[in-house]
Coordinates of C-alpha atoms in Angstrom, one line a residue:
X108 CA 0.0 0.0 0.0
X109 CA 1.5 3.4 -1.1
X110 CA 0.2 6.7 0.1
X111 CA 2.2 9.6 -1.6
X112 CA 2.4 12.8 0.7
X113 CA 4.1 15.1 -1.6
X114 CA 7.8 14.8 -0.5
X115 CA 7.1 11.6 0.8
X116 CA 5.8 8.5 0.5
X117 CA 4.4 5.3 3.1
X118 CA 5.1 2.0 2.0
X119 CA 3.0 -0.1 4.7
X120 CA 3.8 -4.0 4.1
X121 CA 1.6 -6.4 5.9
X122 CA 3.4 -9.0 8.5
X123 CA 2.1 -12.5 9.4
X124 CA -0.8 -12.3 11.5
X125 CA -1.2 -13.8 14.4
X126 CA -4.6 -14.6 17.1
X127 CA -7.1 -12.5 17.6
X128 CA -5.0 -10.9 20.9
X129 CA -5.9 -8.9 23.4
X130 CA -3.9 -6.4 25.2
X131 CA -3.3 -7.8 28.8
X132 CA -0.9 -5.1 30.9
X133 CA 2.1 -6.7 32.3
X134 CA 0.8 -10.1 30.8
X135 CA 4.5 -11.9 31.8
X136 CA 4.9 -9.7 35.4
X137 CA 8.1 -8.0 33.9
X138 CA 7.1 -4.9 35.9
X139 CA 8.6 -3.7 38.1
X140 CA 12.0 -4.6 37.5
X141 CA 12.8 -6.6 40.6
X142 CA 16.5 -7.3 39.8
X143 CA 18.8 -10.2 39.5
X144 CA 20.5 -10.1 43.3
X145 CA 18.9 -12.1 46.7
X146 CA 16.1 -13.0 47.5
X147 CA 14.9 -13.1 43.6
X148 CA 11.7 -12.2 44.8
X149 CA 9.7 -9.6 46.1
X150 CA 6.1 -8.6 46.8
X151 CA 5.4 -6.4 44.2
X152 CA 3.2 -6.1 40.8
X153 CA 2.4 -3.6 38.9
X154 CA -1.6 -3.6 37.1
X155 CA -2.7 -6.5 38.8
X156 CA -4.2 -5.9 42.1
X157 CA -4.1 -8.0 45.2
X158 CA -7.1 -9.6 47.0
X159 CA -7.9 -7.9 50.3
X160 CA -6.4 -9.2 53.4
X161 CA -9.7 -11.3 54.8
X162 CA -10.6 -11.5 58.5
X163 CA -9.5 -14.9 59.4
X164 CA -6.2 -14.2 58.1
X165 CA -3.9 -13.2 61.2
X166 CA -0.3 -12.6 59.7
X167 CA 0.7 -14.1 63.7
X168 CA -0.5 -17.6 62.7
X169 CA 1.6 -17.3 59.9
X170 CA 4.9 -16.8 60.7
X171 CA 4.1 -12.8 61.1
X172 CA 3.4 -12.7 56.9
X173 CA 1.8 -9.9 56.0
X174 CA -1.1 -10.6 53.5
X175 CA 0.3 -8.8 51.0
X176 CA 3.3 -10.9 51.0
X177 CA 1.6 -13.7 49.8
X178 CA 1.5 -12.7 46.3
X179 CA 4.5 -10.7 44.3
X180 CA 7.1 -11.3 41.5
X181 CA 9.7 -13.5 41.3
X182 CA 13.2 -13.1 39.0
X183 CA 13.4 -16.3 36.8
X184 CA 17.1 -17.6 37.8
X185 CA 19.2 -19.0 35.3
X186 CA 20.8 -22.6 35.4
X187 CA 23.6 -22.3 37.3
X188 CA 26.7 -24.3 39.3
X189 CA 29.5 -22.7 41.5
X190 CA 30.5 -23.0 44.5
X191 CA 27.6 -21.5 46.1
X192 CA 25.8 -24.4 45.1
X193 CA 23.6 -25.3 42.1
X194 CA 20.3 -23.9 40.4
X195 CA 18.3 -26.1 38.3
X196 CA 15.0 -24.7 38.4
X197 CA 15.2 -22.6 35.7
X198 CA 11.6 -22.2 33.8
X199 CA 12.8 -23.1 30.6
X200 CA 9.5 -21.6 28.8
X201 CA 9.1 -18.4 30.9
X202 CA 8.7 -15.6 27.7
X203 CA 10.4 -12.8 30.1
X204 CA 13.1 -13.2 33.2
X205 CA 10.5 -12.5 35.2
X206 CA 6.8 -14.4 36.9
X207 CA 4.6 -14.2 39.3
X208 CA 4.1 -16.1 42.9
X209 CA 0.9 -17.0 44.6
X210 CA 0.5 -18.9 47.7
X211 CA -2.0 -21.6 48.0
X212 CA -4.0 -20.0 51.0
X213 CA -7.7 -19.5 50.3
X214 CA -8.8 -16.4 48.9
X215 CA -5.2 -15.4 47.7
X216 CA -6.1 -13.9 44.5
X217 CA -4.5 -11.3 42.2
X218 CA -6.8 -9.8 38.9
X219 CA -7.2 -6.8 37.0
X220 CA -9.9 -4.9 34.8
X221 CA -8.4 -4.9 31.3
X222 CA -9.7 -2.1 28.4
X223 CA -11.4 -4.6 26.4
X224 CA -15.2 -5.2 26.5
X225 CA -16.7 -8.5 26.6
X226 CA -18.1 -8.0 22.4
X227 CA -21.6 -9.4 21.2
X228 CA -20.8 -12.2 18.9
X229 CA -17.3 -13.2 20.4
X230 CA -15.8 -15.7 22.1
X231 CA -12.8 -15.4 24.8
X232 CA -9.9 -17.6 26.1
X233 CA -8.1 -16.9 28.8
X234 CA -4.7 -18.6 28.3
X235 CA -2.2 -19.0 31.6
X236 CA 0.8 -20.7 32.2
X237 CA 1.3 -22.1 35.1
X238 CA 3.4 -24.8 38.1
X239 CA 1.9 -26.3 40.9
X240 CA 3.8 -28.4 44.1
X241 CA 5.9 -25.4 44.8
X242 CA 7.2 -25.3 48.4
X243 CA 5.6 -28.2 49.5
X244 CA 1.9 -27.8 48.2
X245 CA -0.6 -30.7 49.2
X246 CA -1.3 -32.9 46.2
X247 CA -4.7 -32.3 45.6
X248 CA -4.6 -28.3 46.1
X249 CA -6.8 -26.3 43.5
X250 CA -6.3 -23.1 41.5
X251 CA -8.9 -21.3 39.5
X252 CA -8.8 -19.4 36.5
X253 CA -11.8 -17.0 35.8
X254 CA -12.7 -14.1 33.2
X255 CA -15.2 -11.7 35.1
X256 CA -17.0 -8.4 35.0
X257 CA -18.3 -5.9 37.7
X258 CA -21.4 -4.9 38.9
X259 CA -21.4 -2.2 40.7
X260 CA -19.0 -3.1 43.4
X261 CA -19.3 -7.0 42.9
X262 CA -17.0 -9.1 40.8
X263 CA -19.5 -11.7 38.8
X264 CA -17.7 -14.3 37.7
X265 CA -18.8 -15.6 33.8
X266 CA -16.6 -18.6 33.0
X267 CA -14.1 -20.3 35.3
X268 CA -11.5 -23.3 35.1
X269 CA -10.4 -25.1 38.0
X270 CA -6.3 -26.4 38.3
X271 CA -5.4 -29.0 40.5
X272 CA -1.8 -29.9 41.9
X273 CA -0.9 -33.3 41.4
X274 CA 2.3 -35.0 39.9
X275 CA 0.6 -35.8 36.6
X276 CA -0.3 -32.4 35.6
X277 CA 2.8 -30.8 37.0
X278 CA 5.8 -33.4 36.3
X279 CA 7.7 -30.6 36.8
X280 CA 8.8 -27.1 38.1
X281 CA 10.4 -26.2 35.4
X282 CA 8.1 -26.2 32.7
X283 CA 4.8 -23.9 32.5
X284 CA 2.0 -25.8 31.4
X285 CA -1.1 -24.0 30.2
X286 CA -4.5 -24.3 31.2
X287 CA -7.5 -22.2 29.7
X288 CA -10.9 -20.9 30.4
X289 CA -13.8 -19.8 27.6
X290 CA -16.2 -18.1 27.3
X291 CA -18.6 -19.3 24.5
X292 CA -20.4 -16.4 21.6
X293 CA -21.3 -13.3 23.9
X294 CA -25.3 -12.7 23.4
X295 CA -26.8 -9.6 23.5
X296 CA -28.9 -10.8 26.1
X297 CA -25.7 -11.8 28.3
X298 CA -25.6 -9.5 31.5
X299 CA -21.6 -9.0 30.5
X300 CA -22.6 -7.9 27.2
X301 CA -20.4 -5.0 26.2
X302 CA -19.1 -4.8 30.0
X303 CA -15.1 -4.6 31.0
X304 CA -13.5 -8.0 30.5
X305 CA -11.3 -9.1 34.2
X306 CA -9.3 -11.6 34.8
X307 CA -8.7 -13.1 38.0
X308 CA -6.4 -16.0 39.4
X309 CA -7.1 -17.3 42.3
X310 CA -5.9 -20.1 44.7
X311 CA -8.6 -22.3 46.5
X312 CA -7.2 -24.8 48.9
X313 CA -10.0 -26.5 50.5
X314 CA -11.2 -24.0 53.4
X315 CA -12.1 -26.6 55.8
X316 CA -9.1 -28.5 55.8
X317 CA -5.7 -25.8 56.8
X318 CA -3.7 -28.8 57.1
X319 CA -3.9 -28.9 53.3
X320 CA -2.7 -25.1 53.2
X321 CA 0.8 -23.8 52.0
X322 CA 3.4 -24.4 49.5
X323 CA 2.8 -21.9 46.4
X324 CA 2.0 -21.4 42.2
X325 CA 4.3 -20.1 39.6
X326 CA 1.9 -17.9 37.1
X327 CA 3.5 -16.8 33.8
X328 CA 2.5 -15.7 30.3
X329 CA -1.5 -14.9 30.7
X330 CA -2.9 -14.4 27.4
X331 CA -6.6 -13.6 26.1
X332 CA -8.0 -14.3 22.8
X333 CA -10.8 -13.2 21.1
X334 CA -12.4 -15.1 19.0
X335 CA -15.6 -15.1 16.3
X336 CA -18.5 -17.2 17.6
X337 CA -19.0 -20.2 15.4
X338 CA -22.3 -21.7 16.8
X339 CA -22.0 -25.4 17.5
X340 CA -18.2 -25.4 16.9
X341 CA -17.2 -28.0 19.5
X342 CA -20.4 -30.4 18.2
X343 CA -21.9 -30.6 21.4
X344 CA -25.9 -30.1 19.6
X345 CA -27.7 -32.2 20.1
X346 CA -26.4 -34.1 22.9
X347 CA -27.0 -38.1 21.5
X348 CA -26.6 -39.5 25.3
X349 CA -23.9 -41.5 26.2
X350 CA -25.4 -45.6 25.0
X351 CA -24.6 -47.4 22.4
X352 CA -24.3 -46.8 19.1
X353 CA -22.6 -43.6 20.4
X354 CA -23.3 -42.1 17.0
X355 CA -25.3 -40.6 15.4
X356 CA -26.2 -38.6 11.7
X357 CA -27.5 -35.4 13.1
X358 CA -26.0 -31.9 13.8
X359 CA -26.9 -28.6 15.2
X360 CA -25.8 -25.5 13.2
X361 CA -24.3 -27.4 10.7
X362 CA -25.7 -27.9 7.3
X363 CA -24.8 -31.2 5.3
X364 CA -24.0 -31.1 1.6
X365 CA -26.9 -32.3 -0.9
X366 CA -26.7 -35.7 -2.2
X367 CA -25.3 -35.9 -5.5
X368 CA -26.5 -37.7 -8.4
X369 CA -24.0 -40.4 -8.7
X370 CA -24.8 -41.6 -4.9
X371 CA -26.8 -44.8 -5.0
X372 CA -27.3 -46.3 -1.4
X373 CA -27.3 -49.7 -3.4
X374 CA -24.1 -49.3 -3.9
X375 CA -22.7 -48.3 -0.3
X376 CA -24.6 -50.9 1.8
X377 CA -28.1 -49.1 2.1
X378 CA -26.9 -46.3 3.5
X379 CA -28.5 -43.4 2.7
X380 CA -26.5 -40.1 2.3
X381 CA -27.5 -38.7 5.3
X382 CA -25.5 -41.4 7.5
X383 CA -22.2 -40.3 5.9
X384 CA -21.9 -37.4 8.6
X385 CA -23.0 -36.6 11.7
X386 CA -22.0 -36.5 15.8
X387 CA -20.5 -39.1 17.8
X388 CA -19.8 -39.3 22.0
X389 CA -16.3 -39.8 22.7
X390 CA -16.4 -42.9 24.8
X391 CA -14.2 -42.6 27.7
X392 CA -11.3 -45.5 28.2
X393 CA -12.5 -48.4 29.8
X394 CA -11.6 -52.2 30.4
X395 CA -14.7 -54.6 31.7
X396 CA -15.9 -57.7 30.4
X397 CA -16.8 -56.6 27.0
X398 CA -13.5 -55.6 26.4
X399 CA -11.2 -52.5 25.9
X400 CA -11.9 -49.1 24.6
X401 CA -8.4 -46.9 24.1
X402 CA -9.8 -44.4 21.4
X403 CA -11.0 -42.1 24.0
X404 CA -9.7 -38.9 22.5
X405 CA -7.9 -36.7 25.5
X406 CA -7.7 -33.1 23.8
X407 CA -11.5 -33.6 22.3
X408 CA -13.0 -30.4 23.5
X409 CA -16.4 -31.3 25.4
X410 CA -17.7 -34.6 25.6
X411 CA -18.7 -35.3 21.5
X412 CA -17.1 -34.3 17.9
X413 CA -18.4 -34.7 14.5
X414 CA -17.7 -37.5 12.0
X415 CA -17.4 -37.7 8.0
X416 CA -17.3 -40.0 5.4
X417 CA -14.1 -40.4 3.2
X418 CA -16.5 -40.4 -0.1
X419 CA -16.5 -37.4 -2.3
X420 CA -19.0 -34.3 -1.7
X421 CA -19.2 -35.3 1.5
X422 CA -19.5 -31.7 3.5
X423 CA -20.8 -30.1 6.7
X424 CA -20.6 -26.4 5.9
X425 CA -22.3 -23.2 8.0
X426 CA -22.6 -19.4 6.9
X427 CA -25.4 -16.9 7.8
X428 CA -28.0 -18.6 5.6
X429 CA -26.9 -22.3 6.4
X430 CA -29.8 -24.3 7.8
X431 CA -28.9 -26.6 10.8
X432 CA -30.9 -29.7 11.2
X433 CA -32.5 -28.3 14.7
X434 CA -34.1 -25.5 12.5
X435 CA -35.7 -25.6 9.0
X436 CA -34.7 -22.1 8.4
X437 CA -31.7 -20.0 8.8
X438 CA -31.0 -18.5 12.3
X439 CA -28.5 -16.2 10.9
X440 CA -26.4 -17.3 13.9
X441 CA -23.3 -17.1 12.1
X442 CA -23.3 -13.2 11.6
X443 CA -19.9 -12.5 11.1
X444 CA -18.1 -11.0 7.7
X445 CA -15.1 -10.1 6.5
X446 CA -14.2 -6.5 7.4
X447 CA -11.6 -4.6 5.5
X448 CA -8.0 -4.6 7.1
X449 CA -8.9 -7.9 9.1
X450 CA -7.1 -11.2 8.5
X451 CA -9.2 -14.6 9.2
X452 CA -7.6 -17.7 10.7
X453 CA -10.2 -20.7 10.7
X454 CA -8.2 -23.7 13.0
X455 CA -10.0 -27.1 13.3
X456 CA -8.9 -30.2 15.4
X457 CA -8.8 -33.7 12.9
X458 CA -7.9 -37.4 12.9
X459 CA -7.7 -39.4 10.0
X460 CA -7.4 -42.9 9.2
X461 CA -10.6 -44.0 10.7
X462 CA -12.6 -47.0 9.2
X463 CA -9.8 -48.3 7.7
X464 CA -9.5 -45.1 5.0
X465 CA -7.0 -45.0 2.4
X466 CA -3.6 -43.5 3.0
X467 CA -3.2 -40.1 0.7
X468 CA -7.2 -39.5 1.0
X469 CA -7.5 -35.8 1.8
X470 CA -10.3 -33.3 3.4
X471 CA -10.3 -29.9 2.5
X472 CA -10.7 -26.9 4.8
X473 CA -11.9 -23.2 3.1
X474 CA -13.5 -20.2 4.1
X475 CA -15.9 -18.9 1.7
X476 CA -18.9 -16.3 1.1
X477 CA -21.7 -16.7 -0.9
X478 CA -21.9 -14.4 -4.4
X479 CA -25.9 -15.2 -4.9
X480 CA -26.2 -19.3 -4.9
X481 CA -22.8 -19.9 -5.5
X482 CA -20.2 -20.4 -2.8
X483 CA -16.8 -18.9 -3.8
X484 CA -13.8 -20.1 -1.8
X485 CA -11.7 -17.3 -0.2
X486 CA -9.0 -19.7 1.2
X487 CA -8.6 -23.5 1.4
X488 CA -5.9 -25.9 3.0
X489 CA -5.9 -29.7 1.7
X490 CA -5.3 -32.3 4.6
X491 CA -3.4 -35.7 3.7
X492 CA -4.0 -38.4 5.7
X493 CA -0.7 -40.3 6.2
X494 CA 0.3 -42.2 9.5
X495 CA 3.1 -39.6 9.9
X496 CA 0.7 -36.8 10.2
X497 CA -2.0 -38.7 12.3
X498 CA 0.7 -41.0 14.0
X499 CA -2.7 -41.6 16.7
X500 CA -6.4 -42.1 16.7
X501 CA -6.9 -40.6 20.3
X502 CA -5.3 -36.6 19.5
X503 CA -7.0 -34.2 17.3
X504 CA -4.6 -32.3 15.3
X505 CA -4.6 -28.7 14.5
X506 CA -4.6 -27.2 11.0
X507 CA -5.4 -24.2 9.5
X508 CA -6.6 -21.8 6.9
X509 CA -5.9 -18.0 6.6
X510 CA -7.0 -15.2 4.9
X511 CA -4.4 -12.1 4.6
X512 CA -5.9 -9.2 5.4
X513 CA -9.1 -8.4 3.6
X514 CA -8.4 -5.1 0.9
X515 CA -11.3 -2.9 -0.1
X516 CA -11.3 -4.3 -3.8
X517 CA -11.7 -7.8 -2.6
X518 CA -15.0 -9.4 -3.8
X519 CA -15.6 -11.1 0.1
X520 CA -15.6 -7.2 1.2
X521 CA -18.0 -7.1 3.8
X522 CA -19.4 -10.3 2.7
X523 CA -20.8 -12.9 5.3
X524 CA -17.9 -15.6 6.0
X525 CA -18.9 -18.8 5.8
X526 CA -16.8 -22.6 7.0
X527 CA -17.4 -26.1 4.9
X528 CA -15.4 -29.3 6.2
X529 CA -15.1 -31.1 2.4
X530 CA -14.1 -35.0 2.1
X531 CA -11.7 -34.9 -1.0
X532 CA -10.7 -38.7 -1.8
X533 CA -9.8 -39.3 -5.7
X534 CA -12.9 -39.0 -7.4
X535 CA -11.8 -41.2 -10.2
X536 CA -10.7 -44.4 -7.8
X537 CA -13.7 -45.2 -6.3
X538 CA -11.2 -48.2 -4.5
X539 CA -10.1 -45.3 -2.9
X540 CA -12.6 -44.1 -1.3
X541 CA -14.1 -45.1 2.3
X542 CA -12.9 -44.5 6.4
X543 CA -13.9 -41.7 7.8
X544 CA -12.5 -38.4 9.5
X545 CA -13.3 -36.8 13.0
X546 CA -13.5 -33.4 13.4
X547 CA -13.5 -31.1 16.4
X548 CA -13.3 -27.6 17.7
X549 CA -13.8 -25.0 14.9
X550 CA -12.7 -22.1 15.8
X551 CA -12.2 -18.6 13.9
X552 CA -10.5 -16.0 14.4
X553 CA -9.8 -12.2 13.1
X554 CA -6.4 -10.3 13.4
X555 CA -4.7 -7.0 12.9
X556 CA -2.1 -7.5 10.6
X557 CA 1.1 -5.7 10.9
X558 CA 0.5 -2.4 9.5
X559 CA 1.2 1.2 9.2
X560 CA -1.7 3.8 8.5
X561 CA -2.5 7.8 9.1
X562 CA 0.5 8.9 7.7
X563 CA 0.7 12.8 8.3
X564 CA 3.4 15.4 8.6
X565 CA 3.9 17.9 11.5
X566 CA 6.6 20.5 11.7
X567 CA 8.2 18.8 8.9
X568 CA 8.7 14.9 10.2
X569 CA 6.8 12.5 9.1
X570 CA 4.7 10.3 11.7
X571 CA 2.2 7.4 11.5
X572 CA 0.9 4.4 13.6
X573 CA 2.0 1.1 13.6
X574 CA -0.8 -1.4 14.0
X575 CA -1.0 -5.0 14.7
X576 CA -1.9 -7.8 17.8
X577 CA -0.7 -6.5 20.9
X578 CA 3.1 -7.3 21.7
X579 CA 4.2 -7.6 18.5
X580 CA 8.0 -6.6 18.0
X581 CA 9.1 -5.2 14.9
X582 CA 11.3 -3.7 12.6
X583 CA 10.9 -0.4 11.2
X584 CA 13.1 -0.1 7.6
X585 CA 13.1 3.1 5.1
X586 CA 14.7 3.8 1.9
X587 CA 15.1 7.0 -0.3
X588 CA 15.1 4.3 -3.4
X589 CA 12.4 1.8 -3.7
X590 CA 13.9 -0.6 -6.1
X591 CA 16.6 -1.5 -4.0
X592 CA 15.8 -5.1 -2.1
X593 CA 14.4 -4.6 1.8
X594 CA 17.4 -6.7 3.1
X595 CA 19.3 -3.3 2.3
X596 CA 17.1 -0.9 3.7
X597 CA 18.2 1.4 6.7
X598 CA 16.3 0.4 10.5
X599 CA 15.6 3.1 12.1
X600 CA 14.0 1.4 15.4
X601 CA 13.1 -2.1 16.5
X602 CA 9.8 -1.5 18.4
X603 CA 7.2 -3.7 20.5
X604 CA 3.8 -2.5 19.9
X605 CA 2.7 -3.5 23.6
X606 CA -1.1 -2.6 22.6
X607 CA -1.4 -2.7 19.3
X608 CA -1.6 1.0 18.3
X609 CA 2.4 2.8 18.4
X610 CA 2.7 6.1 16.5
X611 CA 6.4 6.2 15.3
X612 CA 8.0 9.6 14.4
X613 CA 10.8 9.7 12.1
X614 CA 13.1 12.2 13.4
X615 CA 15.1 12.5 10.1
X616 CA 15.5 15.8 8.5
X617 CA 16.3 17.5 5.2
X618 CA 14.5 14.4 2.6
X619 CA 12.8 14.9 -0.3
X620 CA 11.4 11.3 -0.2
X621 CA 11.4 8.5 2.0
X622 CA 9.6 4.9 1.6
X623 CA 8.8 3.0 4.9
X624 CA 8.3 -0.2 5.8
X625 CA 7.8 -2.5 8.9
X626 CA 8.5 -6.3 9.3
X627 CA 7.6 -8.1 12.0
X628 CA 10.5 -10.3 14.3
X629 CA 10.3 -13.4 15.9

């Protein structure tokens, strides 16, 4: 994009994109600054607040702790042996030098109000990283995650995830391990419609039982996404019970492709075309006198996900006219469209190989809008099935499509997105064709690519914003000739755009012309 301004020009280049982020102040406790030297920790953070001190807490019963030293910062020591001694608890995936402590006493609780707004028609996932077992914590002792919103003076909490201590989920204290909390499309009806989003973390060691107090949780890297509502995306409608067959060809939301012309149920058992998709319960391991089941899927999100047929045509597809088999007319549920400057990332959880399916069958992926009847792809990703890529029939794996961001000129414009899960085997070897996929946990999600816009000149310096997901670092290059390559191009900073909104002045004087550009860093 080139925007001339008389004796110079704005060369904005778009970086990769990345989730639908949301700016979370001193998201990996880097502030304050706390040092390198003893202790390594201190009592201290800066934009989340502290729980207040509550009346059964008497600091004499606890070695004389103040309250408020039961929650701070601590520095992130390196690996180290000397003769001092040795350090090996290094957090090897800490994103700064610095986290955040909180002991395991009930009500011990640090949160923050953050300037984002719970939006109609989005979802949110709060993301944390964190370590249990510290200092001797009980196995057994809970944490909980929650995104809130205030009334008046009360905190009401909307969705919440409890975290509990035990040697599986922590092996170790030097690793963060993340654990999230949703919540689902925001209605307009929702109380927290359109209120402040907060975040609170939380310990909760059993009240009753003090002997199971103590010992403390490492809290690092807390991230929030938003995300677009896709109605029905995990396949939990309608619920098909938990008996046997555990199947079943029905979904909510989700439309199913027409049956084509050359599909005779003669020819596939009976089965009509209806059966070749639908919602199954993922059965939970067991071993009793009917034997084993070991396909419970462990990252299946919810308790069911969707299968489809390995034949050609086969589809489940949903867009604001799509009619879901719990309504026999469009909802218009799915409301969202691509906006101009926006970047789309659609991620879906798969497994292939089931039923004995051909290796090299495929199942494509696409976002698409409709231009009258027809449905014109936007972007699509093929999926293989090999054994190396689905090496297991009990994880969902994660790919993706994307949609750079979304120009003026585009035909999709402002156009209604819509999502189709396509079965793709060889149309022309019918002895290919057969197995089935499962499919789980659609989600979608818009972005800010890496950007720069409002270019303007005051007192003869040029400024402009650079935009982008919060806590993006980049590069920003400039050249007085445009045809040289960008690898040559001069940097005049290296910035992190810690909210997603950084004007940039160049202080340069005495050019004619000047061509900018940003790239985004690792």
């Amino acid at each position: 994009m080139a925007v001339m301004l008389g004796v110079a020009a704005l060369l904005a280049m778009a970086g990769a994109s990345r989730a639908g982020d949301v700016y979370v102040p001193n998201f990996d406790f880097a502030s304050p600054d706390i040092g390198t030297n003893s202790p390594y920790a201190a009592p201290v953070l800066e934009d989340w607040q502290e729980s207040p001190q509550p009346s059964w807490y008497n600091p004499a019963y606890f070695g004389g702790s103040p309250w408020s030293y039961l929650v701070g910062t601590f520095y992130n020591l390196p690996n180290f042996t000397n003769n001092m001694g040795t350090n090996n608890s290094y957090i090897d995936n800490d994103p700064g030098d610095q986290a955040a402590f909180i002991f395991a006493l009930p009500q011990v609780a640090i949160f923050q109000d953050i300037g984002a707004t719970f939006n109609v028609g989005k979802t949110y996932t709060l993301t944390v990283g964190l370590i249990g077992g510290g200092g001797g914590m009980t196995n057994g002792s809970t944490f909980e995650l929650s995104l809130y919103y205030m009334d008046g003076t009360n905190m009401v909490i909307v969705e919440s995830t409890t975290v509990t201590n035990t040697p599986e989920n922590f092996p170790t204290e030097t690793h963060f391990v993340d654990f999230s909390v949703q919540v689902p499309g925001v209605q307009a009806t929702d109380p927290w419609a359109g209120q402040n989003i907060g975040i609170q973390l939380l310990a909760t060691p059993d009240f009753d039982n003090p002997a199971a107090w103590g010992g403390y949780w490492d809290v690092g890297n807390v991230r929030l996404t938003e995300g677009i509502y896709v109605p029905n995306y995990s396949f939990e409608l309608p619920n098909i019970g938990t008996n046997s067959p555990y199947a079943a060809p029905f979904f909510d939301s989700w439309e199913e492709s027409p049956q084509p012309s050359w599909y005779k149920p003669a020819y596939f058992g009976g089965s009509p075309w209806a059966y070749l998709f639908g919602t199954f319960y993922n059965l939970p391991n067991f071993t009793n006198s009917q034997g084993t089941n070991s396909t419970y899927i462990y990252n299946c999100d919810g308790v069911q996900a969707a299968f489809l047929f390995a034949l050609p045509q086969v589809a489940i597809f949903q867009d604001y006219d799509s009619i879901g088999e719990d309504t026999n007319v469009a909802t218009h549920a799915f409301d969202a469209t691509y906006e101009v400057g926006k970047a789309y990332t659609l991620t879906v959880g798969l497994i292939g190989g089931g039923g004995g399916m051909t290796n090299g069958s495929t199942l494509e992926l696409s976002l698409y809008y409709l231009d009258g009847a027809n449905m014109d792809t936007v972007a699509a990703t093929t999926v293989t099935f090999t054994p190396d890529t689905f090496p297991t029939d009990t994880e969902l794996v994660d790919f993706q499509v994307q949609v750079p961001a979304v120009q003026a000129t585009d035909p999709w414009a402002g156009q209604h997105i819509g999502i189709q899960l396509l079965a793709t085997p060889d149309f022309f070897n019918s002895s290919a064709w057969g197995g089935y996929w499962d499919a789980d946990n659609v989600r979608l999600v818009e972005t800010t690519p890496l950007n720069l816009v409002n270019p303007a000149i005051t007192n003869g310096l040029l400024q402009f914003t650079v935009q982008s997901e919060p806590n993006v670092v980049c590069q920003i290059l400039a050249t007085t000739n445009l045809s040289l390559p960008v690898t040559t191009w001069t940097s005049l900073a290296t910035l992190t755009n810690v909210t997603g909104s950084l004007p940039f002045v160049d202080t340069t004087t005495g050019l004619q012309h000047r061509f900018y550009t940003a790239q985004q860093l690792p």
